[in-house]
Amino acid sequence: MSEIIEKFEPLFNPRSITFIGASASPEKWGSIILSHIITGGFRGKVYPINPREKEILGLRTYPDVEALPEPPDLAIFVIPSSQIPSVLEDCARKGIKAGIVITAGFAEVGAEGEKLQQEIVRIARESGMILVGPNCFGIISRPCSLSTTMPPLYPKQGPFAILSQSGNVAVTIAHKLIDKDFGISRLISYGNEADLHCEDYLEYLAEDTETKVILSYVEGFKDGRKFFEIAKKVTRRKPIVMLKVGYTAAGARAARSHTSALAGSDTTFDAACKQTGIIRARSVDEMSDIGVALLNQPLPKGKRVGILTAGGGLGVLAADACAYAGLNVAHLPEDTIGELNALLPPWWNHDNPVDLAAGAFGTDAVKAIEALLRCHSIDGMILLNLIVALPINIGVLFRDDLASGSVPQEKLRAFEDGMGQLFDQLMALVTKYDKPIIIATELESENIDVKAKKMAGQKGLAYYTQPDRAALVFSRLAQYAEYLRNLSPCSPSAP
Amino acid sequence: MSEIIEKFEPLFNPRSITFIGASASPEKWGSIILSHIITGGFRGKVYPINPREKEILGLRTYPDVEALPEPPDLAIFVIPSSQIPSVLEDCARKGIKAGIVITAGFAEVGAEGEKLQQEIVRIARESGMILVGPNCFGIISRPCSLSTTMPPLYPKQGPFAILSQSGNVAVTIAHKLIDKDFGISRLISYGNEADLHCEDYLEYLAEDTETKVILSYVEGFKDGRKFFEIAKKVTRRKPIVMLKVGYTAAGARAARSHTSALAGSDTTFDAACKQTGIIRARSVDEMSDIGVALLNQPLPKGKRVGILTAGGGLGVLAADACAYAGLNVAHLPEDTIGELNALLPPWWNHDNPVDLAAGAFGTDAVKAIEALLRCHSIDGMILLNLIVALPINIGVLFRDDLASGSVPQEKLRAFEDGMGQLFDQLMALVTKYDKPIIIATELESENIDVKAKKMAGQKGLAYYTQPDRAALVFSRLAQYAEYLRNLSPCSPSAP
């Protein structure tokens, strides 16, 4: 076990925890959060601390930390901020190695809080304890089924780590992933980052074998230089997608009153991202959408994108969005045009975007996709209006059932089977040509979109509804690929 | 009936139509589109033309236009482009007043097609016939239940008109509205706009009493000067939200091969929008989201926005997005701070965004919303994390049911009832203070989001999931309001 993994073991893999501030009143956070730890199915012992109750939520309580039968690995604090220093001293004496301070009322509220915050950092550091927070939701660690978040959140285990200064934003990111049926390895809401900083967690996540992609929300840095030094090492091993706020004066003011963060210059941050391979996102939606594509799609070897559409307008939207995002809507070479001539009706537009022009369906549409992927002038594809490539009779879809709002079950099944087959074909092409396919399509209703999106994700495809989103995602993948290509080949961990 | 309404009567309110190119083969467009006209429940007579069949889809066919028992109001063409001129001559002789040419293969394919297109315009104009298309999906006119689109689309009647150069984009916009449970007055896919131009439809929609908001997708203008002259008159009466593509070289190239459109300079277009009150959107999602807010929310009287959040991170995201969109995240005056002090816990942040900081729920949260709306330094609100303002026991939600993925029916009903009550309260506040409330919230799952979004729309609220979308919508409303305020007061139709 590496030094960094060992340091974080009591936090992310505790054998036992003590919950300081357990409450018997169901409307109090001291009851709600404890109930989430229990419902989440934490795989270790839980010792609630409460001087008045004998039992809370079916667990035996203890009057104080001193009274615990063993030193637990992790202490979670939900008591008022002013009481934390003395209890933290008790924890240190007991030999507890990690703490999560969920309570707010520290540096974010002014000078008094700042003093209190310095005090808890001093106590923790003197005793060799690591501290998450204060002013946070704490963590989720799926391998040991630990969830300390304020809203209930028990995602399945998966490849995404969420590292967020804000608890609510962390939960919002998690919901985006859960809705697409993806799992989470670790979620960290670190709030004021008094002891452990953003870059400490990042160092851990780089070595964490459960984590493949890191999604990070940041309001400000305690030590920007150190953060970027570490980030530069991490992005060689796994991608970091970052949403950094405070890029306007109003946002910076809000960040300061939220987690006492100093947002800093946005231009400097942007330059630092480019130099360290961090992929920047501008919203939570963008972040999760980029993350999903990074997981299973190969990185494009250049910025030349092929667009296949059924319907010219969507093609125009996509061409604009691609060029706007810095991609090259490449002209097609003669041999590719020739291949497409054999598949498409004579009136097709002979250019990229390739418009099937209501004249190629099913197998022919898939063959056109393959012709584009095979093309040496194309580094990857954006695929619009997927419905025409389904390997089932188009009549099943282009008729009255979907429009009438009630699709008979057997047709829905045929549709889903067809969709599944198509996704398998597409992923086989992705693997064969080692080029990404980014889908931007809308089906006949939002509910069917949700279903198709989940299925696509399970098969490894990146699936969105809007052409501009697909273009943005493709461009971020291309930028990250370019960054990795330009890394010094002498570097030991360069790919 | 005004001259313009009368001119378009045979197109949007035909008593009878002839369908030229009816087919008995279910996979042909001549069968598919005809079936959509029938399924859509068109409230007039339909005369299919086919020289070989006696009956198609249960309708008696006629060998040619000449043989029809009466001159129908509208002719729909699905025959090959080369055959259209002669049949159009027949239609003119028969006294038909309007035509829709769905067939492609005109100016968008080159010089030959351009000649053919000039020919059909000449025939139409000489006979006083109006022509939609060619190279389009045709129209939907809900008051007479006419749908000529290639995919099946029978939206309910409602206040949105969709005016789109692309058929597929028109359908995509329609789906966005249908998913939010909104209705459509007219949908026009006008393709190559050979005879009738974009501005002609716009003139009609301005006078159309069924239409309250116009959503328009444009690839290029035939007569930009005339278009903007008309648009300037229209925006005084009802808003136009426009998505104009071809703003990059790649997009302009794609537009030319799609509908032979010349995209023109984007800077010029942008300036013209500002001068004529057109609200510009950058994607289909943006367009429908702005449209929905225009429908029922009052226009803000300035750019000062109040943000209410439960969770600081979402507040920071919103503050950044508002400032970025040109809005002013106003400081709060002392009296508003005082009102909020009485409602919120002592540790609240005393600034805008107002963070309820996990300390005010239900009625108190709604009172805080009212305090902000009443504030003289605020022109409207963005409301984040709505869940805390629900008038039901927060325990119903913040517990394990939603997280476990299966919500008992009675809890779901309680949740929906609570949501409905809250939406009513919010709309009452909007009316009382004549200031908009824009919601950006995510609930516990995508399915519940979809439900809440529909319910909010039915109550007249503008409901989104992302703070940046809410900020963008608010800013577009504020820009339109500013444009209307700055109109010369001498102008007879100024508001």
JSON list of C-alpha atoms in Angstrom, two decimals, chain A residues 45-187:
[
{"chain": "A", "resi": 45, "resn": "LYS", "atom": "CA", "xyz": [-19.07, -0.50, 13.35]},
{"chain": "A", "resi": 46, "resn": "VAL", "atom": "CA", "xyz": [-20.89, 2.76, 14.17]},
{"chain": "A", "resi": 47, "resn": "TYR", "atom": "CA", "xyz": [-20.60, 4.34, 17.63]},
{"chain": "A", "resi": 48, "resn": "PRO", "atom": "CA", "xyz": [-23.02, 7.27, 18.09]},
{"chain": "A", "resi": 49, "resn": "ILE", "atom": "CA", "xyz": [-22.07, 9.76, 20.82]},
{"chain": "A", "resi": 50, "resn": "ASN", "atom": "CA", "xyz": [-24.92, 11.27, 22.86]},
{"chain": "A", "resi": 51, "resn": "PRO", "atom": "CA", "xyz": [-24.75, 11.95, 26.59]},
{"chain": "A", "resi": 52, "resn": "ARG", "atom": "CA", "xyz": [-28.53, 11.67, 27.18]},
{"chain": "A", "resi": 53, "resn": "GLU", "atom": "CA", "xyz": [-29.85, 8.79, 25.02]},
{"chain": "A", "resi": 54, "resn": "LYS", "atom": "CA", "xyz": [-29.08, 5.10, 25.49]},
{"chain": "A", "resi": 55, "resn": "GLU", "atom": "CA", "xyz": [-29.91, 4.12, 21.94]},
{"chain": "A", "resi": 56, "resn": "ILE", "atom": "CA", "xyz": [-30.43, 6.04, 18.69]},
{"chain": "A", "resi": 57, "resn": "LEU", "atom": "CA", "xyz": [-31.79, 4.47, 15.49]},
{"chain": "A", "resi": 58, "resn": "GLY", "atom": "CA", "xyz": [-31.19, 1.05, 17.02]},
{"chain": "A", "resi": 59, "resn": "LEU", "atom": "CA", "xyz": [-27.54, 1.70, 17.85]},
{"chain": "A", "resi": 60, "resn": "ARG", "atom": "CA", "xyz": [-26.07, 1.75, 21.36]},
{"chain": "A", "resi": 61, "resn": "THR", "atom": "CA", "xyz": [-24.82, 5.24, 22.16]},
{"chain": "A", "resi": 62, "resn": "TYR", "atom": "CA", "xyz": [-21.84, 6.36, 24.24]},
{"chain": "A", "resi": 63, "resn": "PRO", "atom": "CA", "xyz": [-21.71, 9.47, 26.45]},
{"chain": "A", "resi": 64, "resn": "ASP", "atom": "CA", "xyz": [-18.36, 10.60, 25.03]},
{"chain": "A", "resi": 65, "resn": "VAL", "atom": "CA", "xyz": [-15.40, 9.51, 22.92]},
{"chain": "A", "resi": 66, "resn": "GLU", "atom": "CA", "xyz": [-13.47, 8.46, 26.02]},
{"chain": "A", "resi": 67, "resn": "ALA", "atom": "CA", "xyz": [-16.14, 5.82, 26.77]},
{"chain": "A", "resi": 68, "resn": "LEU", "atom": "CA", "xyz": [-15.80, 4.04, 23.42]},
{"chain": "A", "resi": 69, "resn": "PRO", "atom": "CA", "xyz": [-14.72, 0.37, 23.64]},
{"chain": "A", "resi": 70, "resn": "GLU", "atom": "CA", "xyz": [-12.03, 0.85, 20.95]},
{"chain": "A", "resi": 71, "resn": "PRO", "atom": "CA", "xyz": [-10.45, 3.77, 19.06]},
{"chain": "A", "resi": 72, "resn": "PRO", "atom": "CA", "xyz": [-12.53, 4.07, 15.88]},
{"chain": "A", "resi": 73, "resn": "ASP", "atom": "CA", "xyz": [-10.77, 4.96, 12.60]},
{"chain": "A", "resi": 74, "resn": "LEU", "atom": "CA", "xyz": [-12.99, 7.91, 11.75]},
{"chain": "A", "resi": 75, "resn": "ALA", "atom": "CA", "xyz": [-14.93, 10.56, 13.71]},
{"chain": "A", "resi": 76, "resn": "ILE", "atom": "CA", "xyz": [-17.83, 12.50, 12.13]},
{"chain": "A", "resi": 77, "resn": "PHE", "atom": "CA", "xyz": [-18.77, 15.81, 13.77]},
{"chain": "A", "resi": 78, "resn": "VAL", "atom": "CA", "xyz": [-22.30, 17.25, 13.65]},
{"chain": "A", "resi": 79, "resn": "ILE", "atom": "CA", "xyz": [-22.06, 19.24, 16.95]},
{"chain": "A", "resi": 80, "resn": "PRO", "atom": "CA", "xyz": [-22.02, 23.07, 17.09]},
{"chain": "A", "resi": 81, "resn": "SER", "atom": "CA", "xyz": [-18.74, 24.58, 15.89]},
{"chain": "A", "resi": 82, "resn": "SER", "atom": "CA", "xyz": [-17.75, 26.03, 19.29]},
{"chain": "A", "resi": 83, "resn": "GLN", "atom": "CA", "xyz": [-17.76, 22.54, 20.87]},
{"chain": "A", "resi": 84, "resn": "ILE", "atom": "CA", "xyz": [-15.58, 20.94, 18.23]},
{"chain": "A", "resi": 85, "resn": "PRO", "atom": "CA", "xyz": [-12.06, 21.83, 19.52]},
{"chain": "A", "resi": 86, "resn": "SER", "atom": "CA", "xyz": [-12.47, 20.11, 22.89]},
{"chain": "A", "resi": 87, "resn": "VAL", "atom": "CA", "xyz": [-14.08, 16.99, 21.43]},
{"chain": "A", "resi": 88, "resn": "LEU", "atom": "CA", "xyz": [-11.39, 16.89, 18.75]},
{"chain": "A", "resi": 89, "resn": "GLU", "atom": "CA", "xyz": [-8.81, 16.82, 21.58]},
{"chain": "A", "resi": 90, "resn": "ASP", "atom": "CA", "xyz": [-10.66, 13.82, 23.04]},
{"chain": "A", "resi": 91, "resn": "CYS", "atom": "CA", "xyz": [-10.52, 12.13, 19.62]},
{"chain": "A", "resi": 92, "resn": "ALA", "atom": "CA", "xyz": [-6.79, 12.77, 19.33]},
{"chain": "A", "resi": 93, "resn": "ARG", "atom": "CA", "xyz": [-6.22, 11.32, 22.80]},
{"chain": "A", "resi": 94, "resn": "LYS", "atom": "CA", "xyz": [-8.29, 8.25, 21.90]},
{"chain": "A", "resi": 95, "resn": "GLY", "atom": "CA", "xyz": [-6.06, 7.68, 18.83]},
{"chain": "A", "resi": 96, "resn": "ILE", "atom": "CA", "xyz": [-8.60, 8.45, 16.10]},
{"chain": "A", "resi": 97, "resn": "LYS", "atom": "CA", "xyz": [-6.81, 9.02, 12.79]},
{"chain": "A", "resi": 98, "resn": "ALA", "atom": "CA", "xyz": [-9.39, 10.84, 10.64]},
{"chain": "A", "resi": 99, "resn": "GLY", "atom": "CA", "xyz": [-12.27, 13.28, 11.10]},
{"chain": "A", "resi": 100, "resn": "ILE", "atom": "CA", "xyz": [-15.06, 14.82, 9.02]},
{"chain": "A", "resi": 101, "resn": "VAL", "atom": "CA", "xyz": [-16.37, 18.16, 10.31]},
{"chain": "A", "resi": 102, "resn": "ILE", "atom": "CA", "xyz": [-19.77, 18.65, 8.67]},
{"chain": "A", "resi": 103, "resn": "THR", "atom": "CA", "xyz": [-20.68, 21.62, 10.89]},
{"chain": "A", "resi": 104, "resn": "ALA", "atom": "CA", "xyz": [-20.53, 25.13, 9.38]},
{"chain": "A", "resi": 105, "resn": "GLY", "atom": "CA", "xyz": [-19.70, 28.41, 11.15]},
{"chain": "A", "resi": 106, "resn": "PHE", "atom": "CA", "xyz": [-15.92, 28.60, 10.57]},
{"chain": "A", "resi": 107, "resn": "ALA", "atom": "CA", "xyz": [-13.81, 30.78, 8.28]},
{"chain": "A", "resi": 108, "resn": "GLU", "atom": "CA", "xyz": [-16.80, 31.44, 5.99]},
{"chain": "A", "resi": 109, "resn": "VAL", "atom": "CA", "xyz": [-18.53, 33.54, 8.70]},
{"chain": "A", "resi": 110, "resn": "GLY", "atom": "CA", "xyz": [-15.63, 35.92, 9.56]},
{"chain": "A", "resi": 111, "resn": "ALA", "atom": "CA", "xyz": [-12.75, 36.47, 11.95]},
{"chain": "A", "resi": 112, "resn": "GLU", "atom": "CA", "xyz": [-14.15, 34.51, 14.94]},
{"chain": "A", "resi": 113, "resn": "GLY", "atom": "CA", "xyz": [-14.83, 31.49, 12.76]},
{"chain": "A", "resi": 114, "resn": "GLU", "atom": "CA", "xyz": [-11.40, 31.80, 11.17]},
{"chain": "A", "resi": 115, "resn": "LYS", "atom": "CA", "xyz": [-9.81, 31.56, 14.63]},
{"chain": "A", "resi": 116, "resn": "LEU", "atom": "CA", "xyz": [-11.86, 28.48, 15.49]},
{"chain": "A", "resi": 117, "resn": "GLN", "atom": "CA", "xyz": [-10.85, 26.91, 12.18]},
{"chain": "A", "resi": 118, "resn": "GLN", "atom": "CA", "xyz": [-7.14, 27.51, 12.85]},
{"chain": "A", "resi": 119, "resn": "GLU", "atom": "CA", "xyz": [-7.64, 25.91, 16.26]},
{"chain": "A", "resi": 120, "resn": "ILE", "atom": "CA", "xyz": [-9.05, 22.65, 14.88]},
{"chain": "A", "resi": 121, "resn": "VAL", "atom": "CA", "xyz": [-6.33, 22.46, 12.23]},
{"chain": "A", "resi": 122, "resn": "ARG", "atom": "CA", "xyz": [-3.70, 22.85, 14.95]},
{"chain": "A", "resi": 123, "resn": "ILE", "atom": "CA", "xyz": [-5.21, 20.09, 17.09]},
{"chain": "A", "resi": 124, "resn": "ALA", "atom": "CA", "xyz": [-5.54, 17.73, 14.12]},
{"chain": "A", "resi": 125, "resn": "ARG", "atom": "CA", "xyz": [-2.01, 18.31, 12.82]},
{"chain": "A", "resi": 126, "resn": "GLU", "atom": "CA", "xyz": [-0.39, 17.99, 16.23]},
{"chain": "A", "resi": 127, "resn": "SER", "atom": "CA", "xyz": [-1.99, 14.59, 16.67]},
{"chain": "A", "resi": 128, "resn": "GLY", "atom": "CA", "xyz": [-1.46, 13.36, 13.10]},
{"chain": "A", "resi": 129, "resn": "MET", "atom": "CA", "xyz": [-5.17, 13.29, 12.36]},
{"chain": "A", "resi": 130, "resn": "ILE", "atom": "CA", "xyz": [-6.51, 14.16, 8.90]},
{"chain": "A", "resi": 131, "resn": "LEU", "atom": "CA", "xyz": [-9.60, 16.40, 8.72]},
{"chain": "A", "resi": 132, "resn": "VAL", "atom": "CA", "xyz": [-12.24, 16.83, 6.01]},
{"chain": "A", "resi": 133, "resn": "GLY", "atom": "CA", "xyz": [-14.14, 20.15, 6.00]},
{"chain": "A", "resi": 134, "resn": "PRO", "atom": "CA", "xyz": [-15.39, 21.96, 8.00]},
{"chain": "A", "resi": 135, "resn": "ASN", "atom": "CA", "xyz": [-18.62, 23.22, 6.40]},
{"chain": "A", "resi": 136, "resn": "CYS", "atom": "CA", "xyz": [-19.21, 20.24, 4.12]},
{"chain": "A", "resi": 137, "resn": "PHE", "atom": "CA", "xyz": [-21.29, 17.13, 3.36]},
{"chain": "A", "resi": 138, "resn": "GLY", "atom": "CA", "xyz": [-18.40, 14.78, 4.04]},
{"chain": "A", "resi": 139, "resn": "ILE", "atom": "CA", "xyz": [-17.80, 11.78, 1.85]},
{"chain": "A", "resi": 140, "resn": "ILE", "atom": "CA", "xyz": [-19.16, 8.79, 0.06]},
{"chain": "A", "resi": 141, "resn": "SER", "atom": "CA", "xyz": [-16.83, 5.82, -0.20]},
{"chain": "A", "resi": 142, "resn": "ARG", "atom": "CA", "xyz": [-18.58, 3.07, -2.14]},
{"chain": "A", "resi": 143, "resn": "PRO", "atom": "CA", "xyz": [-16.16, 0.20, -1.50]},
{"chain": "A", "resi": 144, "resn": "CYS", "atom": "CA", "xyz": [-17.11, 0.32, 2.21]},
{"chain": "A", "resi": 145, "resn": "SER", "atom": "CA", "xyz": [-20.65, 1.66, 1.58]},
{"chain": "A", "resi": 146, "resn": "LEU", "atom": "CA", "xyz": [-20.14, 4.84, 3.59]},
{"chain": "A", "resi": 147, "resn": "SER", "atom": "CA", "xyz": [-22.41, 7.84, 2.86]},
{"chain": "A", "resi": 148, "resn": "THR", "atom": "CA", "xyz": [-22.31, 10.88, 5.15]},
{"chain": "A", "resi": 149, "resn": "THR", "atom": "CA", "xyz": [-24.15, 13.31, 2.84]},
{"chain": "A", "resi": 150, "resn": "MET", "atom": "CA", "xyz": [-27.00, 15.49, 4.10]},
{"chain": "A", "resi": 151, "resn": "PRO", "atom": "CA", "xyz": [-29.45, 14.42, 1.36]},
{"chain": "A", "resi": 152, "resn": "PRO", "atom": "CA", "xyz": [-29.68, 10.63, 1.05]},
{"chain": "A", "resi": 153, "resn": "LEU", "atom": "CA", "xyz": [-27.38, 9.36, -1.69]},
{"chain": "A", "resi": 154, "resn": "TYR", "atom": "CA", "xyz": [-26.35, 5.74, -2.19]},
{"chain": "A", "resi": 155, "resn": "PRO", "atom": "CA", "xyz": [-25.01, 5.44, -5.72]},
{"chain": "A", "resi": 156, "resn": "LYS", "atom": "CA", "xyz": [-23.79, 2.13, -7.06]},
{"chain": "A", "resi": 157, "resn": "GLN", "atom": "CA", "xyz": [-20.06, 1.59, -7.21]},
{"chain": "A", "resi": 158, "resn": "GLY", "atom": "CA", "xyz": [-18.43, 2.83, -10.38]},
{"chain": "A", "resi": 159, "resn": "PRO", "atom": "CA", "xyz": [-15.52, 4.63, -12.00]},
{"chain": "A", "resi": 160, "resn": "PHE", "atom": "CA", "xyz": [-16.29, 8.31, -11.27]},
{"chain": "A", "resi": 161, "resn": "ALA", "atom": "CA", "xyz": [-14.81, 10.26, -8.38]},
{"chain": "A", "resi": 162, "resn": "ILE", "atom": "CA", "xyz": [-16.52, 13.53, -7.44]},
{"chain": "A", "resi": 163, "resn": "LEU", "atom": "CA", "xyz": [-14.29, 16.07, -5.70]},
{"chain": "A", "resi": 164, "resn": "SER", "atom": "CA", "xyz": [-16.30, 19.16, -4.82]},
{"chain": "A", "resi": 165, "resn": "GLN", "atom": "CA", "xyz": [-15.89, 22.17, -2.59]},
{"chain": "A", "resi": 166, "resn": "SER", "atom": "CA", "xyz": [-19.70, 22.38, -2.42]},
{"chain": "A", "resi": 167, "resn": "GLY", "atom": "CA", "xyz": [-21.84, 19.59, -0.99]},
{"chain": "A", "resi": 168, "resn": "ASN", "atom": "CA", "xyz": [-24.91, 20.49, -3.01]},
{"chain": "A", "resi": 169, "resn": "VAL", "atom": "CA", "xyz": [-22.96, 20.66, -6.25]},
{"chain": "A", "resi": 170, "resn": "ALA", "atom": "CA", "xyz": [-21.37, 17.28, -5.41]},
{"chain": "A", "resi": 171, "resn": "VAL", "atom": "CA", "xyz": [-24.87, 15.81, -5.05]},
{"chain": "A", "resi": 172, "resn": "THR", "atom": "CA", "xyz": [-26.00, 17.48, -8.28]},
{"chain": "A", "resi": 173, "resn": "ILE", "atom": "CA", "xyz": [-23.05, 15.94, -10.15]},
{"chain": "A", "resi": 174, "resn": "ALA", "atom": "CA", "xyz": [-23.82, 12.56, -8.59]},
{"chain": "A", "resi": 175, "resn": "HIS", "atom": "CA", "xyz": [-27.45, 12.75, -9.75]},
{"chain": "A", "resi": 176, "resn": "LYS", "atom": "CA", "xyz": [-26.31, 13.48, -13.31]},
{"chain": "A", "resi": 177, "resn": "LEU", "atom": "CA", "xyz": [-24.24, 10.28, -13.26]},
{"chain": "A", "resi": 178, "resn": "ILE", "atom": "CA", "xyz": [-26.88, 8.18, -11.50]},
{"chain": "A", "resi": 179, "resn": "ASP", "atom": "CA", "xyz": [-29.50, 9.30, -14.03]},
{"chain": "A", "resi": 180, "resn": "LYS", "atom": "CA", "xyz": [-27.25, 7.92, -16.78]},
{"chain": "A", "resi": 181, "resn": "ASP", "atom": "CA", "xyz": [-26.82, 4.70, -14.75]},
{"chain": "A", "resi": 182, "resn": "PHE", "atom": "CA", "xyz": [-23.15, 5.27, -13.90]},
{"chain": "A", "resi": 183, "resn": "GLY", "atom": "CA", "xyz": [-21.54, 4.47, -10.57]},
{"chain": "A", "resi": 184, "resn": "ILE", "atom": "CA", "xyz": [-19.31, 6.41, -8.23]},
{"chain": "A", "resi": 185, "resn": "SER", "atom": "CA", "xyz": [-16.07, 5.38, -6.51]},
{"chain": "A", "resi": 186, "resn": "ARG", "atom": "CA", "xyz": [-15.66, 8.24, -4.02]},
{"chain": "A", "resi": 187, "resn": "LEU", "atom": "CA", "xyz": [-17.46, 11.53, -3.45]}
]
